[in-house]
Amino acid sequence: MIKVRDSVTCRLGAVIVVAAWLIGNGLIAFAQTKNSCLDCHSNLPEPLGVSVETYGQNIHAQKGLTCAACHGGDASSDDPEKAMSRAAGWKGKIERKQIPELCASCHADAERMKKYNPSLRVDQFQQYKTSVHGMKWAKGDNKVAVCTDCHGVHDLRAPSDPRSKVHPINIATTCSRCHADAEYMKPYGIKTDQFANYEQSVHHDAMVVRGDLSAPTCTTCHGNHGATPPGVANVTNVCSNCHVFQAQLFQTSPHKDAFAAMGFPGCVTCHSNHAIKAPTDEMIGAGPKAVCMNCHTAGDAGSMQAEAMHAQLTNLASAIAASDELLSRAERQGMEVSQPKLQQTQARDALLKARVAVHAFRDSGLKQDTDAGLATTKLTYVAGQKAMQEWRFRRVGLGLSLVLIALTLVGLGFYIRRLEQK
Amino acid sequence: MSSAPDTSAAAKPAPADLPRRRFVNILLGTGLLASAASFLYPVLRYLVPPKLPDLGGDAVLAARLSEMKPNTAKTFRFGTRPGLLVETSAGEYRAMSATCTHLGCTVQYRPDLREIWCACHNGMYDLNGRNISGPPPRPLEAFEVQVRGDEIFVRRKQEA
Amino acid sequence: MAGPVASVRAWFDERFPLDDLKALAQKKKVPVHHYSYWYFLGGMTLFLFGVQVLTGALLLLYYRPGADEAFESVQFIMTQVQFGWLIRSVHSWSANLLVFMAFAHLFSVLFLRSYRKPRELTWVSGILLLFLMLGFGFSGYLLPWNTLSYFATKVGTEIPAQIPIIGRPVLLFLRGGEDITGSTLTRLYGFHVAILPALATVLIGLHLALIQWFGMSVPPGVEAKWRATPEDRKEIRFFPNFVLRELMAWYVALGLLGALAALFPWGLGVKADPFASAPAGIKPEWYFLFMFQTLKLIPAKVLGMDGEMLGILAFGVVGAVALLLPFLDREKPFKTRRWITGLACVFLGYMAVMTVDGWVAK
């Protein structure tokens, strides 16, 4: 009995404690989120104004921080004199120069960040100091990007929010605000066509048109907080993060040492850097669009090899196209060709694999893939021809039955005439 | 049947008419018979059940239990595209589209990695079809598996 | 040689009035005059109906109703079953020719005024048969369960829903629920293969019996001439003379159907997806197009009345007038005959213009 009563009291006690804790927390939260600054600043014009709406979408505000977290002062006081007193630590406008350190005062503090988001990294400032932006900043260059230039200030959103300036879909635009501005970039003597080039690239197409958020944007290759151009030696490493096979094959290829000796930056040598277009089969070979001919001269061993590889690719591509054309012609005539059409995907697979195999720059691996593809297209072409044969058979059948019908009609005509002659 | 009264009605023809009459009769008879045969032939062929079994609605016979072993997979035809049926090492069946979401190659099961792999660009998916590494932007479409007797059927997942 | 055949015939004659039927067939005469060719249209319609029954029965062997299976089974018929493409294409083409022939038959009867006393009931049964044929067309259109037929049925079933009071129940009855679903499909399938054929069989029996009973109608002008000069009256026997000619016409129709099916196989379209948005340019079958187009062109409000309602009402009136036409036809006192011919011409022209307009319109 006693035990039972004990446990009841015990539970009751626990309930009271939990309730008190909840109420207390609520009160604290209420006290913390009191933000008297907005009472005035939401009515002020730019640059002093911050609307309630903008502020409400700020990730810091959503986590319960007030303006005072960055600007100092006392946001709980309704008296402007007290709220914005230097005594209360009020800082007013934050100088650009101070921004990275101010952000780092929390974001480099693992203990503090754990409370909000335990999985968030705390090395951004460390990385920033290794970046070109950070190094110039350290030397007192006030024009280079600091945290707020990319992340925003009062409208700062979590990077996972599609409206955030650092959401994958917006990153390139964010970088381009400075890097595509010729006037702004003049002192640094670097090109400003990267964004325009990127916009024509297959990577941009994957990101924006196909909506693939894992497609590369500026930061994928250059890094974000530690943004630096990858050096000649590292380009292949960067590309191979995604293009594993091509990189592996390239490492075994004769080009590896040749490019290294000539100081060529791996992949970029043929595919360019920002304007990476979807590769075509014309890129290899000795034709006018072939990148091989940038180094090789017509008739040398390399160009012969390139031409042989080009021929293998185009042979398979045209064999696939021929089967496709025949099969779709048969399909348009109402013939059943879904099985060979399914088989065609195997040939397409082979072509895709062959296009990867190009990167070994030897025709042995390539030939294996293209031969497999050609064997498949032979089968599908025969199937297409059979379907067309069946279609012709139908026409012959129709013709035959029409002849028989005509014969019967003539017979009937004679018969009726005879019947009515008497 | 109708020819009986006609011949009697047209009795006593002129002798010169006889060969012509026979010709007309033969022409009409062959015409009727042959054209009737040409109508009947397709109908009779139509009645023969086709060799290829019916798709049976939206469920496809992917494999038989006897064909499958743990940690193996089989590619089957799902409509106009290939599908992949995997028996996991735990003996569970998983089915999904075998068309890679990157550039449309046919994916395969890698017993050594216990993962689904696309040979074209080294894309990897886990056994739920989720893209876990390499270029694939989206998971493979997962299908529903039903075992009926010795047969494993796969169908598209019904949206609730 | 004739021994066993004769004894079988004798056995049969005692049990079946074959000779009476033969006498009946031979009694019937078909008048021969300037307009005799129009007599073929009814027989042609009947023949096409026969083709529909045969090919329809064949399609039933492989077709399966149901939202999951209908499209797949039609695809199966078109691609896997030997000559399935032929049977299905003939069924589709023949359905269209049938409706066309039925309309042609109707207008020929109308212009030759063959509906006169005592053939009023023949006309009424004919009009009812036309409505049945349209019902066959409407219900059969959905059965392949492709996008076009799905949305055409959706629009088509919404039209009667505009009628006050009974509109909604009619919609629910046709759809078997609020939306076009698998239950609409099974419902229209039931209409198409059981209810409508049963009604059609009864009506066709009645229609043919009446024609047999009263014989072929002679147009009034020709009849007057024949009465004046009886030696001009010309007739042929229905059997075999007319039947053989009709047979020739049927053979031509068969050849035409085979050619259409082989050269222009009926398409299958894309499987219906109830969650997809309606594709642009949804159109019903051509024989509903003039009504569809009228309802589209009619303004939303006409004299304070709902425009669509008014359109439906108008077609209801046209249908009722068509059904009761023989009873409106009087020589006196208003010369209604000319009125009827005039109105029929206007309506025919209207149908043609609206159908073409609907066909061309995007």
mmCIF file of C-alpha atoms in Angstrom, chain A residues 148-285:
data_model
loop_
_atom_site.group_PDB
_atom_site.id
_atom_site.type_symbol
_atom_site.label_atom_id
_atom_site.label_comp_id
_atom_site.label_asym_id
_atom_site.label_seq_id
_atom_site.Cartn_x
_atom_site.Cartn_y
_atom_site.Cartn_z
ATOM 1 C CA THR A 148 26.893 38.876 -45.007
ATOM 2 C CA ASP A 149 27.654 39.440 -48.687
ATOM 3 C CA CYS A 150 26.696 35.875 -49.464
ATOM 4 C CA HIS A 151 24.387 34.974 -46.594
ATOM 5 C CA GLY A 152 22.468 38.244 -46.324
ATOM 6 C CA VAL A 153 21.987 40.337 -43.202
ATOM 7 C CA HIS A 154 18.532 40.968 -41.897
ATOM 8 C CA ASP A 155 16.925 38.553 -44.360
ATOM 9 C CA LEU A 156 19.443 35.826 -43.528
ATOM 10 C CA ARG A 157 17.858 32.428 -44.136
ATOM 11 C CA ALA A 158 19.049 28.885 -43.587
ATOM 12 C CA PRO A 159 20.912 27.596 -46.687
ATOM 13 C CA SER A 160 18.285 24.883 -47.095
ATOM 14 C CA ASP A 161 15.615 27.549 -47.710
ATOM 15 C CA PRO A 162 15.197 27.940 -51.500
ATOM 16 C CA ARG A 163 14.974 31.714 -51.001
ATOM 17 C CA SER A 164 18.361 31.809 -49.302
ATOM 18 C CA LYS A 165 21.132 33.428 -51.324
ATOM 19 C CA VAL A 166 23.313 30.406 -50.615
ATOM 20 C CA HIS A 167 20.743 27.759 -51.569
ATOM 21 C CA PRO A 168 22.357 25.675 -54.360
ATOM 22 C CA ILE A 169 20.026 27.127 -56.956
ATOM 23 C CA ASN A 170 21.019 30.715 -56.074
ATOM 24 C CA ILE A 171 24.729 30.354 -55.383
ATOM 25 C CA ALA A 172 25.926 31.143 -58.900
ATOM 26 C CA THR A 173 23.817 34.310 -59.006
ATOM 27 C CA THR A 174 25.117 35.336 -55.590
ATOM 28 C CA CYS A 175 28.764 34.937 -56.645
ATOM 29 C CA SER A 176 28.065 36.680 -59.937
ATOM 30 C CA ARG A 177 26.924 39.847 -58.161
ATOM 31 C CA CYS A 178 30.585 40.694 -57.687
ATOM 32 C CA HIS A 179 32.413 38.356 -60.044
ATOM 33 C CA ALA A 180 30.425 39.351 -63.131
ATOM 34 C CA ASP A 181 30.771 43.054 -62.356
ATOM 35 C CA ALA A 182 33.682 44.231 -64.524
ATOM 36 C CA GLU A 183 33.907 47.593 -62.779
ATOM 37 C CA TYR A 184 34.023 46.047 -59.327
ATOM 38 C CA MET A 185 36.577 43.374 -60.260
ATOM 39 C CA LYS A 186 38.912 45.758 -62.075
ATOM 40 C CA PRO A 187 41.468 46.117 -59.242
ATOM 41 C CA TYR A 188 41.895 42.326 -59.057
ATOM 42 C CA GLY A 189 42.615 41.783 -62.736
ATOM 43 C CA ILE A 190 40.545 38.603 -63.077
ATOM 44 C CA LYS A 191 38.015 37.689 -65.705
ATOM 45 C CA THR A 192 34.309 38.372 -65.210
ATOM 46 C CA ASP A 193 32.860 35.962 -67.774
ATOM 47 C CA GLN A 194 32.623 32.950 -65.463
ATOM 48 C CA PHE A 195 28.926 33.314 -64.778
ATOM 49 C CA ALA A 196 28.047 33.894 -68.420
ATOM 50 C CA ASN A 197 30.069 30.794 -69.290
ATOM 51 C CA TYR A 198 28.563 28.762 -66.490
ATOM 52 C CA GLU A 199 25.088 29.648 -67.711
ATOM 53 C CA GLN A 200 25.832 27.851 -70.974
ATOM 54 C CA SER A 201 27.234 24.807 -69.249
ATOM 55 C CA VAL A 202 25.724 21.391 -68.812
ATOM 56 C CA HIS A 203 26.091 21.841 -65.062
ATOM 57 C CA HIS A 204 23.869 24.912 -65.054
ATOM 58 C CA ASP A 205 21.404 23.035 -67.225
ATOM 59 C CA ALA A 206 21.322 20.161 -64.715
ATOM 60 C CA MET A 207 20.823 22.528 -61.801
ATOM 61 C CA VAL A 208 18.317 24.994 -63.207
ATOM 62 C CA VAL A 209 16.537 23.200 -66.028
ATOM 63 C CA ARG A 210 16.507 19.674 -64.634
ATOM 64 C CA GLY A 211 16.268 20.865 -61.028
ATOM 65 C CA ASP A 212 19.061 18.598 -59.824
ATOM 66 C CA LEU A 213 20.289 20.329 -56.663
ATOM 67 C CA SER A 214 23.320 18.062 -56.468
ATOM 68 C CA ALA A 215 24.610 19.445 -59.761
ATOM 69 C CA PRO A 216 27.773 21.502 -59.397
ATOM 70 C CA THR A 217 27.680 25.238 -58.908
ATOM 71 C CA CYS A 218 30.571 27.641 -58.107
ATOM 72 C CA THR A 219 31.169 26.365 -54.578
ATOM 73 C CA THR A 220 31.241 22.693 -55.621
ATOM 74 C CA CYS A 221 34.612 23.181 -57.278
ATOM 75 C CA HIS A 222 35.917 26.304 -55.561
ATOM 76 C CA GLY A 223 34.776 25.582 -52.036
ATOM 77 C CA ASN A 224 32.542 27.954 -50.122
ATOM 78 C CA HIS A 225 34.133 29.433 -47.035
ATOM 79 C CA GLY A 226 37.600 28.464 -48.156
ATOM 80 C CA ALA A 227 36.954 29.629 -51.724
ATOM 81 C CA THR A 228 40.099 29.451 -53.829
ATOM 82 C CA PRO A 229 40.592 28.529 -57.468
ATOM 83 C CA PRO A 230 41.682 24.879 -57.646
ATOM 84 C CA GLY A 231 45.225 24.736 -58.900
ATOM 85 C CA VAL A 232 46.326 23.006 -62.074
ATOM 86 C CA ALA A 233 47.313 19.917 -60.106
ATOM 87 C CA ASN A 234 43.991 19.646 -58.297
ATOM 88 C CA VAL A 235 41.492 20.030 -61.124
ATOM 89 C CA THR A 236 41.302 16.313 -61.822
ATOM 90 C CA ASN A 237 40.668 15.677 -58.137
ATOM 91 C CA VAL A 238 37.788 18.132 -58.126
ATOM 92 C CA CYS A 239 36.092 16.708 -61.225
ATOM 93 C CA SER A 240 36.648 13.122 -60.138
ATOM 94 C CA ASN A 241 34.459 13.663 -57.080
ATOM 95 C CA CYS A 242 31.554 13.058 -59.410
ATOM 96 C CA HIS A 243 33.111 11.809 -62.644
ATOM 97 C CA VAL A 244 34.846 8.853 -61.000
ATOM 98 C CA PHE A 245 35.187 6.583 -64.007
ATOM 99 C CA GLN A 246 36.473 9.183 -66.390
ATOM 100 C CA ALA A 247 39.087 10.227 -63.839
ATOM 101 C CA GLN A 248 40.196 6.637 -63.205
ATOM 102 C CA LEU A 249 40.594 6.003 -66.923
ATOM 103 C CA PHE A 250 42.410 9.290 -67.397
ATOM 104 C CA GLN A 251 44.904 8.326 -64.698
ATOM 105 C CA THR A 252 45.859 5.245 -66.758
ATOM 106 C CA SER A 253 45.946 7.143 -70.041
ATOM 107 C CA PRO A 254 49.018 8.363 -71.917
ATOM 108 C CA HIS A 255 47.654 11.898 -71.516
ATOM 109 C CA LYS A 256 48.201 11.917 -67.787
ATOM 110 C CA ASP A 257 51.958 12.278 -67.949
ATOM 111 C CA ALA A 258 51.896 14.281 -71.147
ATOM 112 C CA PHE A 259 49.509 16.869 -69.694
ATOM 113 C CA ALA A 260 51.495 17.019 -66.468
ATOM 114 C CA ALA A 261 54.709 17.599 -68.383
ATOM 115 C CA MET A 262 53.147 20.396 -70.401
ATOM 116 C CA GLY A 263 51.413 21.939 -67.398
ATOM 117 C CA PHE A 264 47.907 21.304 -68.715
ATOM 118 C CA PRO A 265 45.170 21.166 -66.073
ATOM 119 C CA GLY A 266 43.652 17.699 -66.696
ATOM 120 C CA CYS A 267 39.959 17.613 -67.590
ATOM 121 C CA VAL A 268 39.746 21.342 -68.207
ATOM 122 C CA THR A 269 42.176 21.098 -71.101
ATOM 123 C CA CYS A 270 39.510 19.571 -73.321
ATOM 124 C CA HIS A 271 36.265 20.398 -71.535
ATOM 125 C CA SER A 272 37.055 23.990 -70.460
ATOM 126 C CA ASN A 273 36.222 25.119 -66.956
ATOM 127 C CA HIS A 274 33.102 27.229 -66.565
ATOM 128 C CA ALA A 275 31.508 26.690 -69.971
ATOM 129 C CA ILE A 276 31.453 22.898 -69.822
ATOM 130 C CA LYS A 277 29.102 21.959 -72.630
ATOM 131 C CA ALA A 278 27.520 18.529 -73.016
ATOM 132 C CA PRO A 279 30.293 16.649 -74.789
ATOM 133 C CA THR A 280 29.674 15.498 -78.354
ATOM 134 C CA ASP A 281 31.303 12.774 -80.376
ATOM 135 C CA GLU A 282 32.799 15.498 -82.582
ATOM 136 C CA MET A 283 35.108 16.473 -79.719
ATOM 137 C CA ILE A 284 37.301 13.492 -80.463
ATOM 138 C CA GLY A 285 38.880 12.767 -83.820
#
